[in-house]
Amino acid sequence: MADLHRRDQHADTATEPEDRAASVVDPTGAVDAHDPKQWAAGLPAVANSFRHGIEQMGLPRTARVFGRLNQDQGFDCPSCAWPDPEADHRHVAEFCESGAKAVAWEATKRRVDREFFAKHSVADLDEQSEWWLGQQGRLTEPMHLRAGGTHYEPVSWDEANAIMAGHLRGLPSPDDAVFYTSGRTSNEAAFLYQLMVRAYGTNNLPDCSNMCHESSGTAMSEQIGIGKGAVTLESLERAELIVIAGQNPGTNAPRMLTHLERAKQNGAVIVAVNPLPEAGLIRFKNPQTPRGLVGPGTALADDHLQIRLGGDHALFRAVGHLLVQAELAAPGSVVDRAFVEAHTAGYDDYVEAVREIDWDATELATGLQRVEIEALAKRFTDSSATVVCWAMGLTQHVHAVMTIQEIVNVLLLQGNIGKDGAGPCPVRGHSNVQGDRTMGIWEQMPQPFLDALGSEFGFTPPTKHGVDATATVQRLRDKSVRVFFGMGGNFAMATPDTPVVHAGLRACDLTVHVSTKLNRSHTVTGTEALILPCLGRTDRDATARGDQGVTVEDSQGQVHLSQGRLEPPSQDCRSEVAIVAGLAHHLVPGVGTVDWRGLADDNDRIRDHISRVVPHFGDYNDRVREPGGFLLPHKPRDRREFDTPSGKAEFLAGSVPPLELPEGRLLLQTIRSHDQFNTTVYGHADRYRGISGNRRVVLVNPDDLHRLGFHAGQVVDVVSEFEGVDRRAEGFTLVAYPTAADCAAAYYPETNVLMSADHVALRSNTPVAKALVVRFEAR
Ligand SMILES: Nc1nc2c(c(=O)[nH]1)N[C@H]1C(S)=C(S)[C@@H](COP(=O)(O)OP(=O)(O)OC[C@H]3O[C@@H](n4cnc5c(=O)[nH]c(N)nc54)[C@H](O)[C@@H]3O)O[C@H]1N2
Ligand SMILES: Nc1nc2c(c(=O)[nH]1)N[C@H]1C(S)=C(S)[C@@H](COP(=O)(O)OP(=O)(O)OC[C@H]3O[C@@H](n4cnc5c(=O)[nH]c(N)nc54)[C@H](O)[C@@H]3O)O[C@H]1N2
Ligand SMILES: [Mo]
């Protein structure tokens, strides 16, 4: 681990950024930077959970809500997609600080009502930070911004539906509208939503997954025939080696640490591959156990490879090379021959591709020394059951797909798939992002799904592929989107090229957002705009047919029920299901045989439809009521069967050119702090990294700062350079931080202005959010 001298740094000044709409930070605070922490969770995590809870909900509600989180019969945490343990393994408080913040944020007692909107014009709201918008409370009734209006005004659901249907029906083509989904939407709502959109006549169904794990899906589908992870929780705990590359679980999947701790207690070796020394990968103090709260905790990572941004392709290629070399020297000693022969294709070509590698180029690309890579290869050869976990640190690069395929190649060599304690483990982001995809939220759903959908409901779904998130941004740039509909999320901030996206949204005839809380996407409006307030995971959904539960699918393919129990923020909030059914009834009443009204308040009926359309969902209603729900089949994991053209798992070895870094430039990654959920800013303390007060900071290696002629605490503009075009993020304070050489890190979404809609991962089309080439300019 890099041991770099650091001192406390304070900003000279905290400057106000120019483009207010593109900024989200409260510009007031000065930066306070201390040494990064050496462990995660423990007492501070518990204290912070309760502080956030009590601030938003008061004590009694906090106690009630935290007690139901992730419990059987309770509600699923709306934060990340990490699975819940089996029912008999759950703790009294099966949650983490991040989940507690997400729940407190949703279950807050604060309200945004019609008086609020009468008081604040849209222009005023647009001046506010993302943090401020999120602090105002839950949305309570549908609101409408008229053409030429300055304020949102109350509107009835019927009027809102008529406005939307009027606009949508008036478009020259259904493809002039775009229907985005963020990954919190339940299976039932997602299924109904895609049905409505396809009945309307388009496949324009971009989702947050396009910006998230699309690269994982693309890579693994080609190689093993399925884009989902192949490791269950129990299996992870039995791994001998766990490599965690490009993921910060301490903040973004904190409950994963409990399972890493168990794996560790079972003797696993853990290796972190990361440009940053993330606290959650170093040591974990389990807040669920008394000893974890007060004791020294459990050391997690045995090795930390402080890789250069984007170096993972070269790293895993080199590991493959070393494994193959060892095998050639002593046949049968490393490679699982029986597995390779029975279940894989392309082995000989792969061996040829990795037989020779250029070590100088490898060391340059990875920023690692050969001995470190050899040590990692030895970890692989010493292990008979290896899991590789990854997240955005791998998926959001130009060569993300090839990088993930290189990892799968290495796993295939040793038969590390379809085996206990082994396999590829992409860790998903949003709590139901995987389920939404299973339910048909995809701009290019395969034909058998469309056929099944059409025959269930008696219509012909469109077959032309729709736009993904990147293509949507490009169409916004061309001002060719007329209606933008957001099922959750914050498209205005989560996407690249922020000013371009904003201009494109403002050029729409109508923008609509189904949301729980205010965000930037409500202040960057089309000529007309609607805000439709929905129930969240924690809210009770009482309909004429009784209390409705929803279902979600976690990162490992477990599908289970979630039952909200809190009284909703107002009688005028509707479930996402009811919102979709209401609009569809106005928009596509005559298409097919769908009984929109009958589906609006009866999730069992929706699940019956799903059971006939979506593979592996037979007896959905019964199976999901079993304790813990049910696990979706996964052929490679369960049976070592692969739905690829060859019927085998494919070794695929592409070549990847090195990342060019011109003189005086750095590679910038955009990341999450410990105090945010994507574009939702909970607060200004990135506790584990020791940084608080202001989010407009850039973390840079002190040697690089010195070499480039800057100093810690200095305020600079960050300028990205993509294809000769400068993009500028103004007023960032430099923080000396032990990141890998040539690398820098800053928070998302403040830095999305630096990203280009044309800079994407090859084949998955995911916007590149890691390893942007940047320079600093003194102010
Ligand atoms: N509390 C909280 N939880 C969340 C979220 C949140 O915002 N807040 N977001 C949710 C969502 S949607 C997602 S997708 C996940 C995201 O979870 P993560 O992927 O953990 O999120 P990031 O903050 O993008 O962190 C990327 C990590 O990869 C490392 N990294 C960056 N580039 C490279 C590289 O080139 N190579 C390697 N080896 N490492 C690299 C970074 O240093 C960092 O540790 O979390 C989910 N959970
Ligand atoms: N620079 C950069 N950009 C990135 C990333 C990055 O690492 N760097 N990561 C990308 C990734 S991985 C992702 S997943 C995307 C995330 O992109 P999105 O999913 O679009 O963004 P979120 O910030 O998660 O959306 C938050 C909003 O969702 C609404 N919401 C919350 N709960 C609910 C609910 O239950 N129902 C409904 N209808 N609405 C709800 C709230 O109004 C809230 O303001 O961002 C991507 N953008
Ligand atoms: Mo994500």
Short mmCIF file of N, CA, C and O in Angstrom, two decimals, residues 52-110:
data_model
loop_
_atom_site.label_atom_id
_atom_site.label_comp_id
_atom_site.label_asym_id
_atom_site.label_seq_id
_atom_site.Cartn_x
_atom_site.Cartn_y
_atom_site.Cartn_z
N HIS A 52 -28.81 10.33 10.94
CA HIS A 52 -29.60 10.61 9.74
C HIS A 52 -31.06 10.24 9.94
O HIS A 52 -31.97 10.97 9.55
N GLY A 53 -31.28 9.09 10.58
CA GLY A 53 -32.65 8.63 10.81
C GLY A 53 -33.42 9.62 11.65
O GLY A 53 -34.51 10.07 11.28
N ILE A 54 -32.84 10.00 12.78
CA ILE A 54 -33.56 10.86 13.73
C ILE A 54 -33.79 12.25 13.13
O ILE A 54 -34.85 12.84 13.28
N GLU A 55 -32.77 12.74 12.39
CA GLU A 55 -32.91 14.05 11.75
C GLU A 55 -34.12 14.09 10.81
O GLU A 55 -34.87 15.05 10.77
N GLN A 56 -34.29 13.03 10.03
CA GLN A 56 -35.34 13.01 9.01
C GLN A 56 -36.67 12.48 9.54
O GLN A 56 -37.72 12.84 9.03
N MET A 57 -36.62 11.57 10.50
CA MET A 57 -37.84 10.84 10.84
C MET A 57 -38.25 10.96 12.30
O MET A 57 -39.34 10.55 12.67
N GLY A 58 -37.38 11.45 13.16
CA GLY A 58 -37.66 11.41 14.60
C GLY A 58 -37.35 10.02 15.15
O GLY A 58 -37.20 9.07 14.39
N LEU A 59 -37.25 9.91 16.46
CA LEU A 59 -36.79 8.65 17.06
C LEU A 59 -37.75 7.47 16.92
O LEU A 59 -37.33 6.40 16.46
N PRO A 60 -39.05 7.62 17.24
CA PRO A 60 -39.92 6.44 17.19
C PRO A 60 -39.97 5.83 15.78
O PRO A 60 -39.86 4.61 15.61
N ARG A 61 -40.12 6.70 14.78
CA ARG A 61 -40.20 6.21 13.41
C ARG A 61 -38.87 5.55 13.01
O ARG A 61 -38.85 4.54 12.33
N THR A 62 -37.77 6.14 13.43
CA THR A 62 -36.46 5.57 13.10
C THR A 62 -36.36 4.14 13.63
O THR A 62 -35.94 3.22 12.91
N ALA A 63 -36.77 3.97 14.89
CA ALA A 63 -36.67 2.64 15.50
C ALA A 63 -37.53 1.65 14.72
O ALA A 63 -37.12 0.53 14.41
N ARG A 64 -38.75 2.10 14.35
CA ARG A 64 -39.67 1.22 13.65
C ARG A 64 -39.13 0.87 12.26
O ARG A 64 -39.12 -0.29 11.84
N VAL A 65 -38.65 1.88 11.56
CA VAL A 65 -38.23 1.68 10.18
C VAL A 65 -36.98 0.82 10.11
O VAL A 65 -36.90 -0.14 9.33
N PHE A 66 -36.00 1.12 10.93
CA PHE A 66 -34.75 0.35 10.86
C PHE A 66 -35.00 -1.11 11.23
O PHE A 66 -34.34 -2.02 10.74
N GLY A 67 -36.00 -1.33 12.09
CA GLY A 67 -36.32 -2.71 12.50
C GLY A 67 -36.90 -3.55 11.38
O GLY A 67 -36.85 -4.77 11.41
N ARG A 68 -37.46 -2.90 10.34
CA ARG A 68 -38.12 -3.66 9.26
C ARG A 68 -37.25 -3.82 8.03
O ARG A 68 -37.60 -4.52 7.09
N LEU A 69 -36.12 -3.16 8.05
CA LEU A 69 -35.27 -3.13 6.87
C LEU A 69 -34.68 -4.51 6.59
O LEU A 69 -34.06 -5.11 7.46
N ASN A 70 -34.91 -4.99 5.37
CA ASN A 70 -34.35 -6.27 4.93
C ASN A 70 -34.73 -7.46 5.79
O ASN A 70 -34.02 -8.45 5.85
N GLN A 71 -35.85 -7.36 6.50
CA GLN A 71 -36.33 -8.51 7.25
C GLN A 71 -37.35 -9.23 6.39
O GLN A 71 -38.02 -8.63 5.55
N ASP A 72 -37.49 -10.54 6.66
CA ASP A 72 -38.56 -11.29 6.05
C ASP A 72 -39.84 -10.57 6.44
O ASP A 72 -39.98 -10.16 7.59
N GLN A 73 -40.80 -10.38 5.56
CA GLN A 73 -42.04 -9.63 5.83
C GLN A 73 -41.80 -8.12 5.89
O GLN A 73 -42.72 -7.37 6.14
N GLY A 74 -40.59 -7.67 5.75
CA GLY A 74 -40.32 -6.24 5.80
C GLY A 74 -40.11 -5.71 4.40
O GLY A 74 -40.55 -6.30 3.42
N PHE A 75 -39.43 -4.57 4.28
CA PHE A 75 -39.19 -4.03 2.95
C PHE A 75 -37.73 -4.15 2.57
O PHE A 75 -36.84 -4.18 3.42
N ASP A 76 -37.53 -4.23 1.28
CA ASP A 76 -36.18 -4.36 0.74
C ASP A 76 -35.51 -2.99 0.77
O ASP A 76 -36.13 -1.99 0.44
N CYS A 77 -34.26 -2.98 1.16
CA CYS A 77 -33.55 -1.71 1.23
C CYS A 77 -33.48 -1.08 -0.15
O CYS A 77 -33.11 -1.72 -1.12
N PRO A 78 -33.85 0.21 -0.27
CA PRO A 78 -33.82 0.85 -1.58
C PRO A 78 -32.42 1.27 -2.02
O PRO A 78 -32.26 1.83 -3.10
N SER A 79 -31.41 1.02 -1.21
CA SER A 79 -30.07 1.48 -1.57
C SER A 79 -29.44 0.56 -2.61
O SER A 79 -29.74 0.70 -3.78
N CYS A 80 -28.61 -0.37 -2.24
CA CYS A 80 -27.88 -1.13 -3.27
C CYS A 80 -28.52 -2.48 -3.53
O CYS A 80 -29.51 -2.86 -2.94
N ALA A 81 -27.91 -3.26 -4.44
CA ALA A 81 -28.49 -4.52 -4.88
C ALA A 81 -27.85 -5.72 -4.19
O ALA A 81 -28.00 -6.85 -4.63
N TRP A 82 -27.11 -5.46 -3.09
CA TRP A 82 -26.49 -6.59 -2.40
C TRP A 82 -27.58 -7.48 -1.82
O TRP A 82 -28.55 -7.01 -1.26
N PRO A 83 -27.43 -8.82 -1.95
CA PRO A 83 -28.50 -9.72 -1.50
C PRO A 83 -28.66 -9.76 0.02
O PRO A 83 -27.74 -9.44 0.76
N ASP A 84 -29.85 -10.19 0.44
CA ASP A 84 -30.10 -10.41 1.87
C ASP A 84 -29.68 -11.84 2.21
O ASP A 84 -29.88 -12.74 1.41
N PRO A 85 -29.17 -12.04 3.43
CA PRO A 85 -28.85 -13.41 3.83
C PRO A 85 -30.12 -14.23 3.94
O PRO A 85 -31.22 -13.67 4.03
N GLU A 86 -29.99 -15.56 4.00
CA GLU A 86 -31.17 -16.39 4.18
C GLU A 86 -31.86 -16.01 5.48
O GLU A 86 -31.22 -15.58 6.43
N ALA A 87 -33.21 -16.23 5.48
CA ALA A 87 -34.02 -15.70 6.58
C ALA A 87 -33.44 -16.03 7.96
O ALA A 87 -33.43 -15.18 8.86
N ASP A 88 -32.94 -17.24 8.17
CA ASP A 88 -32.48 -17.61 9.52
C ASP A 88 -31.09 -17.07 9.83
O ASP A 88 -30.55 -17.29 10.91
N HIS A 89 -30.47 -16.38 8.90
CA HIS A 89 -29.14 -15.82 9.15
C HIS A 89 -29.16 -14.32 9.35
O HIS A 89 -28.14 -13.67 9.40
N ARG A 90 -30.38 -13.74 9.45
CA ARG A 90 -30.43 -12.28 9.49
C ARG A 90 -30.20 -11.74 10.89
O ARG A 90 -30.62 -12.34 11.88
N HIS A 91 -29.57 -10.60 10.94
CA HIS A 91 -29.37 -9.92 12.21
C HIS A 91 -30.61 -9.09 12.54
O HIS A 91 -31.42 -8.81 11.68
N VAL A 92 -30.69 -8.68 13.79
CA VAL A 92 -31.81 -7.82 14.20
C VAL A 92 -31.78 -6.56 13.34
O VAL A 92 -32.79 -6.08 12.87
N ALA A 93 -30.61 -6.02 13.15
CA ALA A 93 -30.49 -4.82 12.32
C ALA A 93 -29.71 -5.19 11.07
O ALA A 93 -28.50 -5.07 11.01
N GLU A 94 -30.43 -5.71 10.04
CA GLU A 94 -29.76 -6.16 8.82
C GLU A 94 -29.68 -4.97 7.86
O GLU A 94 -30.40 -4.89 6.89
N PHE A 95 -28.87 -4.01 8.21
CA PHE A 95 -28.74 -2.85 7.34
C PHE A 95 -27.36 -2.24 7.56
O PHE A 95 -26.60 -2.66 8.41
N CYS A 96 -27.08 -1.24 6.78
CA CYS A 96 -25.78 -0.61 6.89
C CYS A 96 -26.01 0.90 6.90
O CYS A 96 -27.12 1.37 6.68
N GLU A 97 -24.95 1.63 7.10
CA GLU A 97 -25.09 3.09 7.15
C GLU A 97 -25.68 3.64 5.85
O GLU A 97 -26.54 4.52 5.87
N SER A 98 -25.21 3.11 4.71
CA SER A 98 -25.71 3.63 3.44
C SER A 98 -27.20 3.35 3.30
O SER A 98 -27.97 4.21 2.84
N GLY A 99 -27.61 2.13 3.70
CA GLY A 99 -29.03 1.79 3.64
C GLY A 99 -29.83 2.67 4.58
O GLY A 99 -30.93 3.13 4.25
N ALA A 100 -29.27 2.91 5.77
CA ALA A 100 -29.97 3.74 6.75
C ALA A 100 -30.19 5.14 6.19
O ALA A 100 -31.27 5.73 6.33
N LYS A 101 -29.19 5.66 5.51
CA LYS A 101 -29.33 7.01 4.93
C LYS A 101 -30.38 7.00 3.83
O LYS A 101 -31.20 7.93 3.73
N ALA A 102 -30.35 5.96 3.00
CA ALA A 102 -31.31 5.90 1.89
C ALA A 102 -32.73 5.82 2.43
O ALA A 102 -33.65 6.48 1.92
N VAL A 103 -32.90 5.03 3.49
CA VAL A 103 -34.23 4.87 4.07
C VAL A 103 -34.67 6.16 4.77
O VAL A 103 -35.81 6.61 4.61
N ALA A 104 -33.77 6.76 5.53
CA ALA A 104 -34.11 8.02 6.22
C ALA A 104 -34.50 9.07 5.18
O ALA A 104 -35.43 9.85 5.37
N TRP A 105 -33.79 9.09 4.07
CA TRP A 105 -34.03 10.06 3.00
C TRP A 105 -35.43 9.86 2.44
O TRP A 105 -36.15 10.82 2.17
N GLU A 106 -35.81 8.59 2.28
CA GLU A 106 -37.13 8.31 1.72
C GLU A 106 -38.25 8.44 2.75
O GLU A 106 -39.33 8.96 2.46
N ALA A 107 -37.99 7.97 3.97
CA ALA A 107 -39.05 7.93 4.99
C ALA A 107 -39.10 9.23 5.80
O ALA A 107 -39.73 9.28 6.84
N THR A 108 -38.45 10.26 5.33
CA THR A 108 -38.45 11.55 6.03
C THR A 108 -39.87 12.04 6.29
O THR A 108 -40.79 11.72 5.55
N LYS A 109 -40.01 12.85 7.33
CA LYS A 109 -41.33 13.42 7.61
C LYS A 109 -41.52 14.75 6.88
O LYS A 109 -42.59 15.35 6.94
N ARG A 110 -40.47 15.25 6.25
CA ARG A 110 -40.59 16.53 5.54
C ARG A 110 -41.42 16.38 4.26
O ARG A 110 -41.37 15.34 3.61
#
